[in-house]
Short mmCIF file of C-alpha atoms in Angstrom, two decimals:
data_model
loop_
_atom_site.label_atom_id
_atom_site.label_comp_id
_atom_site.label_asym_id
_atom_site.label_seq_id
_atom_site.Cartn_x
_atom_site.Cartn_y
_atom_site.Cartn_z
CA MET P 281 -31.00 11.56 16.21
CA GLU P 282 -33.55 9.90 18.52
CA ALA P 283 -36.32 12.04 17.01
CA LEU P 284 -35.82 10.30 13.68
CA ALA P 285 -37.18 6.95 14.86
CA THR P 286 -39.57 5.33 17.25
CA ARG P 287 -37.93 2.92 19.63
CA LEU P 288 -38.26 -0.66 18.44
CA SER P 289 -39.79 -1.70 21.75
CA ASN P 290 -42.71 0.69 21.21
CA LEU P 291 -43.65 -0.34 17.68
CA ASP P 292 -47.15 -1.71 17.24
CA SER P 293 -46.56 -3.69 14.07
CA HIS P 294 -43.70 -5.31 12.22
CA VAL P 295 -44.58 -3.59 8.93
CA GLU P 296 -44.74 -0.14 10.48
CA GLY P 297 -41.49 -0.79 12.30
CA ALA P 298 -39.72 -1.96 9.12
CA ILE P 299 -40.84 1.17 7.28
CA ARG P 300 -39.56 3.35 10.09
CA VAL P 301 -36.20 1.55 10.06
CA VAL P 302 -35.87 2.10 6.29
CA MET P 303 -36.73 5.79 6.69
CA PHE P 304 -34.25 6.04 9.57
CA TYR P 305 -31.32 4.82 7.46
CA ASP P 306 -32.41 6.82 4.41
CA THR P 307 -32.17 9.94 6.57
CA LEU P 308 -28.71 8.95 7.82
CA MET P 309 -27.43 8.43 4.28
CA ARG P 310 -28.77 11.78 3.13
CA ARG P 311 -26.73 13.32 5.92
CA ARG P 312 -23.62 11.48 4.60
CA VAL P 313 -22.64 10.15 8.00
CA ASP P 314 -19.44 8.14 8.53
CA LEU P 315 -19.06 4.62 9.90
CA PRO P 316 -18.81 5.56 13.62
CA ALA P 317 -21.97 7.65 13.28
CA LEU P 318 -23.76 4.73 11.61
CA ALA P 319 -22.79 2.39 14.43
CA ARG P 320 -23.76 4.95 17.07
CA ALA P 321 -27.18 5.61 15.50
CA SER P 322 -27.84 1.88 15.04
CA ALA P 323 -27.02 1.14 18.67
CA GLY P 324 -29.44 3.85 19.79
CA LEU P 325 -32.16 2.56 17.48
CA ALA P 326 -31.78 -1.08 18.46
CA GLU P 327 -31.10 -0.32 22.15
CA CYS P 328 -28.08 -2.63 22.23
CA VAL P 329 -24.44 -2.64 21.14
CA ALA P 330 -24.00 -2.39 17.35
CA GLY P 331 -20.78 -3.32 15.57
CA ILE P 332 -19.12 -2.83 12.18
CA ARG P 333 -16.00 -4.58 10.84
CA LEU P 334 -14.22 -4.03 7.51
CA HIS P 335 -12.20 -6.98 6.22
CA SER P 336 -9.83 -4.77 4.17
CA THR P 337 -8.45 -2.84 7.13
CA GLY P 338 -9.49 -4.95 10.11
CA GLN P 339 -11.22 -1.84 11.48
CA VAL P 340 -13.79 -2.66 14.18
CA ILE P 341 -16.34 -0.15 15.49
CA ARG P 342 -18.57 -1.04 18.46
CA MET P 343 -20.99 1.50 19.89
CA SER P 344 -23.28 1.28 22.92
CA PRO P 345 -26.87 2.62 23.09
CA ALA P 346 -25.50 5.54 25.11
CA GLY P 347 -23.55 6.71 22.05
CA THR P 348 -20.13 5.79 23.42
CA GLU P 349 -17.64 3.13 22.39
CA ALA P 350 -18.63 -0.24 23.83
CA SER P 351 -16.05 -1.58 26.23
CA THR P 352 -17.26 -5.03 27.29
CA ALA P 353 -17.58 -7.54 24.47
CA GLN P 354 -20.73 -9.65 24.33
CA PRO P 355 -21.70 -12.50 22.03
CA MET P 356 -23.31 -11.49 18.75
CA SER P 357 -27.05 -12.02 18.89
CA SER P 358 -27.38 -11.47 15.13
CA ARG P 359 -25.00 -10.80 12.25
CA SER P 360 -25.19 -9.80 8.59
CA PRO P 361 -22.48 -9.56 5.90
CA VAL P 362 -21.69 -6.29 4.15
CA THR P 363 -21.41 -6.80 0.40
CA LEU P 364 -20.21 -4.57 -2.43
CA ASP P 365 -20.39 -5.77 -6.04
CA ASP P 366 -21.29 -9.27 -4.79
CA GLU P 367 -18.14 -9.43 -2.65
CA GLU P 368 -18.23 -9.57 1.14
CA ILE P 369 -16.22 -6.60 2.41
CA GLY P 370 -17.18 -6.73 6.07
CA GLU P 371 -19.90 -7.52 8.58
CA VAL P 372 -22.35 -5.78 10.93
CA TRP P 373 -23.88 -7.20 14.09
CA LEU P 374 -25.91 -6.59 17.22
CA GLU P 375 -25.02 -7.71 20.73
CA ARG P 376 -28.39 -8.10 22.43
CA ALA P 377 -28.81 -9.91 25.71
CA GLY P 378 -31.82 -12.21 25.80
CA VAL P 379 -34.34 -12.70 23.01
CA ALA P 380 -33.68 -11.01 19.65
CA ASN P 381 -36.04 -8.24 18.57
CA PRO P 382 -38.24 -9.08 15.55
CA LEU P 383 -36.82 -6.08 13.66
CA ASP P 384 -33.13 -6.85 14.28
CA GLU P 385 -32.88 -8.49 10.86
CA VAL P 386 -34.24 -5.37 9.17
CA VAL P 387 -31.88 -3.13 11.14
CA LEU P 388 -28.85 -5.19 10.13
CA ASP P 389 -29.94 -5.37 6.51
CA ARG P 390 -30.23 -1.58 6.25
CA LEU P 391 -27.07 -1.02 8.29
CA GLY P 392 -25.13 -3.31 5.93
CA ILE P 393 -26.40 -1.40 2.89
CA ALA P 394 -25.45 1.90 4.52
CA VAL P 395 -21.95 0.68 5.38
CA ALA P 396 -21.37 -0.49 1.79
CA ALA P 397 -22.47 2.91 0.51
CA VAL P 398 -20.07 4.72 2.84
CA VAL P 399 -17.16 2.47 1.82
CA GLU P 400 -17.93 2.95 -1.86
CA ARG P 401 -18.18 6.73 -1.49
CA TYR P 402 -15.29 7.44 0.83
CA GLY P 403 -13.26 4.25 0.91
CA PRO P 404 -12.03 2.64 4.13
CA ALA P 405 -10.60 4.60 7.02
CA ARG P 406 -7.47 6.44 5.98
CA THR P 407 -5.03 4.03 7.52
CA THR P 408 -1.69 3.54 5.80
CA MET P 409 -1.13 -0.18 6.30
CA ALA P 410 -3.39 -2.32 4.12
CA ASP P 411 -4.44 -5.94 3.97
CA PRO P 412 -1.58 -7.68 2.07
CA ALA P 413 -4.13 -9.92 0.33
CA LEU P 414 -5.84 -6.88 -1.20
CA VAL P 415 -2.51 -5.34 -2.24
CA GLU P 416 -1.48 -8.62 -3.85
CA LEU P 417 -4.73 -8.62 -5.84
CA VAL P 418 -3.75 -5.21 -7.19
CA ILE P 419 -0.17 -6.05 -8.17
CA SER P 420 -0.50 -9.71 -9.15
CA ALA P 421 -0.24 -10.56 -12.84
CA ASP P 422 -2.75 -13.36 -12.24
CA SER P 423 -5.56 -11.01 -11.12
CA ASP P 424 -8.40 -10.30 -13.52
CA GLU P 425 -9.27 -6.66 -14.17
CA ALA P 426 -12.58 -6.85 -12.30
CA GLY P 427 -10.89 -8.25 -9.19
CA ARG P 428 -8.11 -5.67 -9.42
CA ALA P 429 -10.65 -2.85 -9.71
CA ARG P 430 -12.58 -4.09 -6.67
CA ALA P 431 -9.39 -4.36 -4.63
CA LEU P 432 -8.35 -0.82 -5.59
CA ARG P 433 -11.77 0.50 -4.63
CA LEU P 434 -11.67 -1.27 -1.27
CA LEU P 435 -8.26 0.28 -0.66
CA GLY P 436 -9.76 3.71 -1.29
CA PHE P 437 -8.47 4.41 -4.82
CA ALA P 438 -10.77 5.84 -7.48
CA PRO P 439 -11.08 3.51 -10.49
CA ASP P 440 -10.41 6.33 -12.98
CA ARG P 441 -7.23 7.63 -11.31
CA PRO P 442 -3.71 6.29 -11.98
CA VAL P 443 -1.93 4.50 -9.14
CA ARG P 444 1.83 4.77 -8.61
CA VAL P 445 3.63 1.61 -7.48
CA ALA P 446 6.91 1.45 -5.56
CA ALA P 447 8.95 -1.45 -4.20
CA VAL P 448 10.86 -0.41 -1.08
CA ARG P 449 13.34 -1.58 1.52
CA THR P 450 13.82 0.50 4.63
CA GLY P 451 14.81 0.35 8.26
CA LEU P 452 11.79 2.51 9.11
CA PRO P 453 8.38 1.01 9.88
CA LEU P 454 6.58 0.81 6.56
CA ASP P 455 3.65 2.95 7.68
CA ARG P 456 6.05 5.66 8.83
CA LEU P 457 7.89 5.60 5.50
CA ALA P 458 4.60 5.83 3.61
CA ALA P 459 3.51 8.83 5.68
CA LEU P 460 6.81 10.60 4.94
CA VAL P 461 6.68 9.89 1.22
CA CYS P 462 2.98 10.76 0.83
CA PRO P 463 2.11 13.27 3.56
CA SER P 464 -0.91 14.70 1.73
CA HIS P 465 -1.94 11.99 -0.74
CA LEU P 466 -3.65 8.63 -0.44
CA VAL P 467 -1.14 5.82 0.14
CA LYS P 468 -1.48 2.17 1.11
CA ALA P 469 1.42 -0.01 2.20
CA ALA P 470 1.98 -3.71 2.80
CA GLU P 471 4.79 -6.24 3.05
CA VAL P 472 4.69 -8.61 0.09
CA GLY P 473 7.43 -11.19 -0.21
CA ASP P 474 10.85 -9.68 0.46
CA ALA P 475 9.88 -6.06 -0.21
CA GLY P 476 7.45 -3.41 0.90
CA VAL P 477 4.79 -2.18 -1.50
CA LEU P 478 3.56 1.40 -1.71
CA LEU P 479 0.44 2.16 -3.72
CA ALA P 480 -0.16 5.90 -3.98
CA THR P 481 -1.86 8.56 -6.04
CA LYS P 482 1.42 10.52 -5.96
CA LEU P 483 4.90 9.73 -4.64
CA GLY P 484 7.09 12.37 -3.02
CA GLU P 485 10.68 12.33 -1.78
CA PHE P 486 12.02 9.26 0.00
CA PRO P 487 13.87 9.77 3.30
CA ASP P 488 17.56 9.00 3.79
CA GLY P 489 18.26 5.31 4.30
CA ALA P 490 15.34 4.08 2.25
CA ARG P 491 15.71 2.39 -1.10
CA ALA P 492 12.95 2.39 -3.66
CA GLY P 493 12.27 1.18 -7.16
CA ILE P 494 9.41 2.96 -8.91
CA GLY P 495 7.39 1.52 -11.77
CA ALA P 496 5.87 3.59 -14.55
CA HIS P 497 3.40 1.32 -16.34
CA GLU P 498 -0.28 2.24 -16.07
CA CYS P 499 -1.19 -1.35 -15.18
CA PRO P 500 -0.35 -1.92 -11.47
CA SER P 501 0.90 -5.48 -12.04
CA ARG P 502 3.31 -4.36 -14.78
CA ALA P 503 4.33 -1.37 -12.66
CA TRP P 504 5.10 -3.73 -9.74
CA THR P 505 7.36 -5.84 -11.98
CA GLU P 506 9.15 -2.67 -13.09
CA ALA P 507 9.44 -1.43 -9.50
CA ARG P 508 11.04 -4.67 -8.32
CA ILE P 509 13.55 -4.54 -11.17
CA ALA P 510 14.39 -0.92 -10.39
CA LEU P 511 14.84 -1.76 -6.70
CA ARG P 512 17.54 -4.29 -7.63
CA PHE P 513 19.58 -1.50 -9.25
CA THR P 514 19.51 0.83 -6.24
CA THR P 515 22.72 1.68 -4.37
CA SER P 516 23.68 3.91 -1.47
CA ARG P 517 24.59 6.54 -4.07
CA SER P 518 21.37 6.04 -6.07
CA PRO P 519 18.80 4.92 -3.48
CA VAL P 520 15.77 5.70 -5.63
CA VAL P 521 15.58 4.36 -9.18
CA HIS P 522 12.76 4.97 -11.66
CA HIS P 523 12.39 2.08 -14.09
CA PRO P 524 12.31 4.26 -17.25
CA ASP P 525 15.70 5.72 -16.27
CA LEU P 526 17.31 2.29 -16.54
CA GLY P 527 16.80 2.13 -20.28
CA ALA P 528 18.50 -0.91 -21.81
CA LEU P 529 20.08 -1.78 -18.45
CA ALA P 530 16.70 -3.17 -17.38
CA LEU P 531 17.30 -6.05 -19.82
CA LEU P 532 20.01 -7.34 -17.47
CA ALA P 533 17.28 -8.35 -15.03
CA GLU P 534 16.17 -10.99 -17.52
CA VAL P 535 19.61 -12.65 -17.56
CA PRO P 536 19.77 -15.77 -15.35
CA VAL P 537 21.73 -15.25 -12.13
CA ALA P 538 24.04 -18.15 -12.95
CA SER P 539 25.01 -16.47 -16.22
CA LEU P 540 25.74 -13.20 -14.45
CA ARG P 541 27.96 -14.92 -11.88
CA ALA P 542 29.85 -16.80 -14.59
CA ASN P 543 30.78 -13.61 -16.46
CA ALA P 544 34.46 -12.72 -15.96
CA ASP P 545 33.87 -8.96 -15.55
CA VAL P 546 31.07 -9.49 -13.01
CA ALA P 547 33.20 -11.99 -11.10
CA ALA P 548 36.06 -9.46 -11.01
CA VAL P 549 33.75 -6.79 -9.57
CA ALA P 550 32.42 -9.27 -6.99
CA ALA P 551 35.99 -9.98 -5.81
CA LEU P 552 36.76 -6.30 -5.10
CA SER P 553 37.04 -4.96 -1.57
CA ALA P 554 34.37 -2.58 -0.27
CA GLU P 555 36.82 0.30 -0.63
CA ASP P 556 37.66 -0.52 -4.23
CA LEU P 557 33.98 -1.10 -5.04
CA GLU P 558 33.12 2.36 -3.70
CA THR P 559 35.91 3.86 -5.78
CA LEU P 560 34.74 2.11 -8.94
CA ASP P 561 31.16 3.22 -8.27
CA ALA P 562 32.23 6.85 -7.90
CA TYR P 563 34.36 6.66 -11.04
CA CYS P 564 31.46 5.23 -13.04
CA ALA P 565 29.07 7.85 -11.64
CA THR P 566 31.33 10.79 -12.57
CA GLY P 567 33.36 9.47 -15.50
CA SER P 568 36.36 11.42 -14.23
CA LEU P 569 39.20 10.59 -11.86
CA ARG P 570 39.25 14.07 -10.30
CA ARG P 571 35.46 14.31 -9.91
CA ALA P 572 35.47 10.83 -8.36
CA ALA P 573 38.14 12.04 -5.91
CA ASP P 574 35.95 15.01 -4.98
CA LEU P 575 32.99 12.70 -4.47
CA LEU P 576 35.03 10.41 -2.23
CA HIS P 577 36.77 13.29 -0.42
CA LEU P 578 40.17 11.88 -1.39
CA HIS P 579 43.23 13.19 -3.20
CA HIS P 580 43.12 12.31 -6.88
CA SER P 581 46.41 10.44 -6.54
CA SER P 582 44.77 8.08 -4.01
CA VAL P 583 41.90 7.40 -6.41
CA SER P 584 44.42 6.89 -9.23
CA ARG P 585 46.28 4.23 -7.21
CA ARG P 586 43.02 2.43 -6.42
CA LEU P 587 41.94 2.44 -10.06
CA GLU P 588 45.38 1.18 -11.08
CA GLN P 589 44.94 -1.72 -8.66
CA ILE P 590 41.44 -2.44 -9.97
CA GLY P 591 42.79 -2.28 -13.52
CA LYS P 592 44.76 -5.47 -12.89
CA VAL P 593 41.51 -7.47 -12.93
CA LEU P 594 39.16 -5.18 -14.85
CA ASP P 595 39.63 -2.88 -17.86
CA VAL P 596 38.74 0.45 -16.21
CA ALA P 597 39.60 2.32 -19.42
CA ASP P 598 36.48 0.90 -21.04
CA LEU P 599 33.95 2.85 -18.95
CA ALA P 600 30.86 1.43 -20.70
CA ARG P 601 32.04 -2.12 -20.04
CA VAL P 602 32.80 -1.33 -16.38
CA LYS P 603 29.39 0.29 -15.88
CA LEU P 604 27.72 -2.78 -17.35
CA ALA P 605 29.70 -5.12 -15.09
CA LEU P 606 28.88 -2.99 -12.03
CA ALA P 607 25.16 -2.93 -12.89
CA ALA P 608 25.12 -6.69 -13.38
CA PHE P 609 26.90 -7.18 -10.05
CA ARG P 610 24.19 -5.17 -8.27
CA LEU P 611 21.57 -7.61 -9.52
CA LEU P 612 23.29 -10.37 -7.56
#
């Protein structure tokens, strides 16, 4: 790498030096180097510590002139923003002791251009956790399409590829869940509000204990709305719900909570014990007393007695009505 450039300290003229710096970075880009290699080469060229930071991931790379990671932090002697589509996506800097070199500005300018090109080509480092602000830009209904496209690109997603959106709740760390669900596909995760967000090119199976609502709309903001609705309908028996599978039940999510609570059937379901609620859920899931007994690992006579008790406050014979009341109760 050193053969590609003359050391800045040995340059005879500013113009010649600037040309050599431009040629140096052109050569690096033709070789399609990554961000650590860019920082390492820049540190060797400038003969001081060179640094790169991406705002989207918080990733910081600092390399010493020796080609190793810099350990001791020094004040920045010069800094330059990294921009992509007129948006600042990061910064590059040099940590030079003493007087700045006349070509430091040129080095940082070309380094910033190179970093932007790498980010645009490959996306940020393949970390799972993402900047919540960027994720919110993607899923917010208030985002304009240009801003949403930039945010998706900064997160590593191709603009012409669909993005799946899931709303999740889990006892696992969110990055661990994302890695399990998408072991071989691009996925970004963040906590937004009271739920976790997964943005992925493809979603796999969710592990036991996790609950997930999955949107289907091609627009990420609409898909996020669908995913949050689907998440509200999840249960221990149905921990993953796809919004299209809800059908007309999804309309219940638009009913005010106060109206749901005031409904007599919903209030009756809310007053049931955990045992009776589990029995009613199994009965609704199977539509049969005996199959519900098998699901609960009970004798059918035990399930019959429980349903008879529930029937005092709720018409269990009308299965459609009971299912509707149970679904409405879950939204609370």
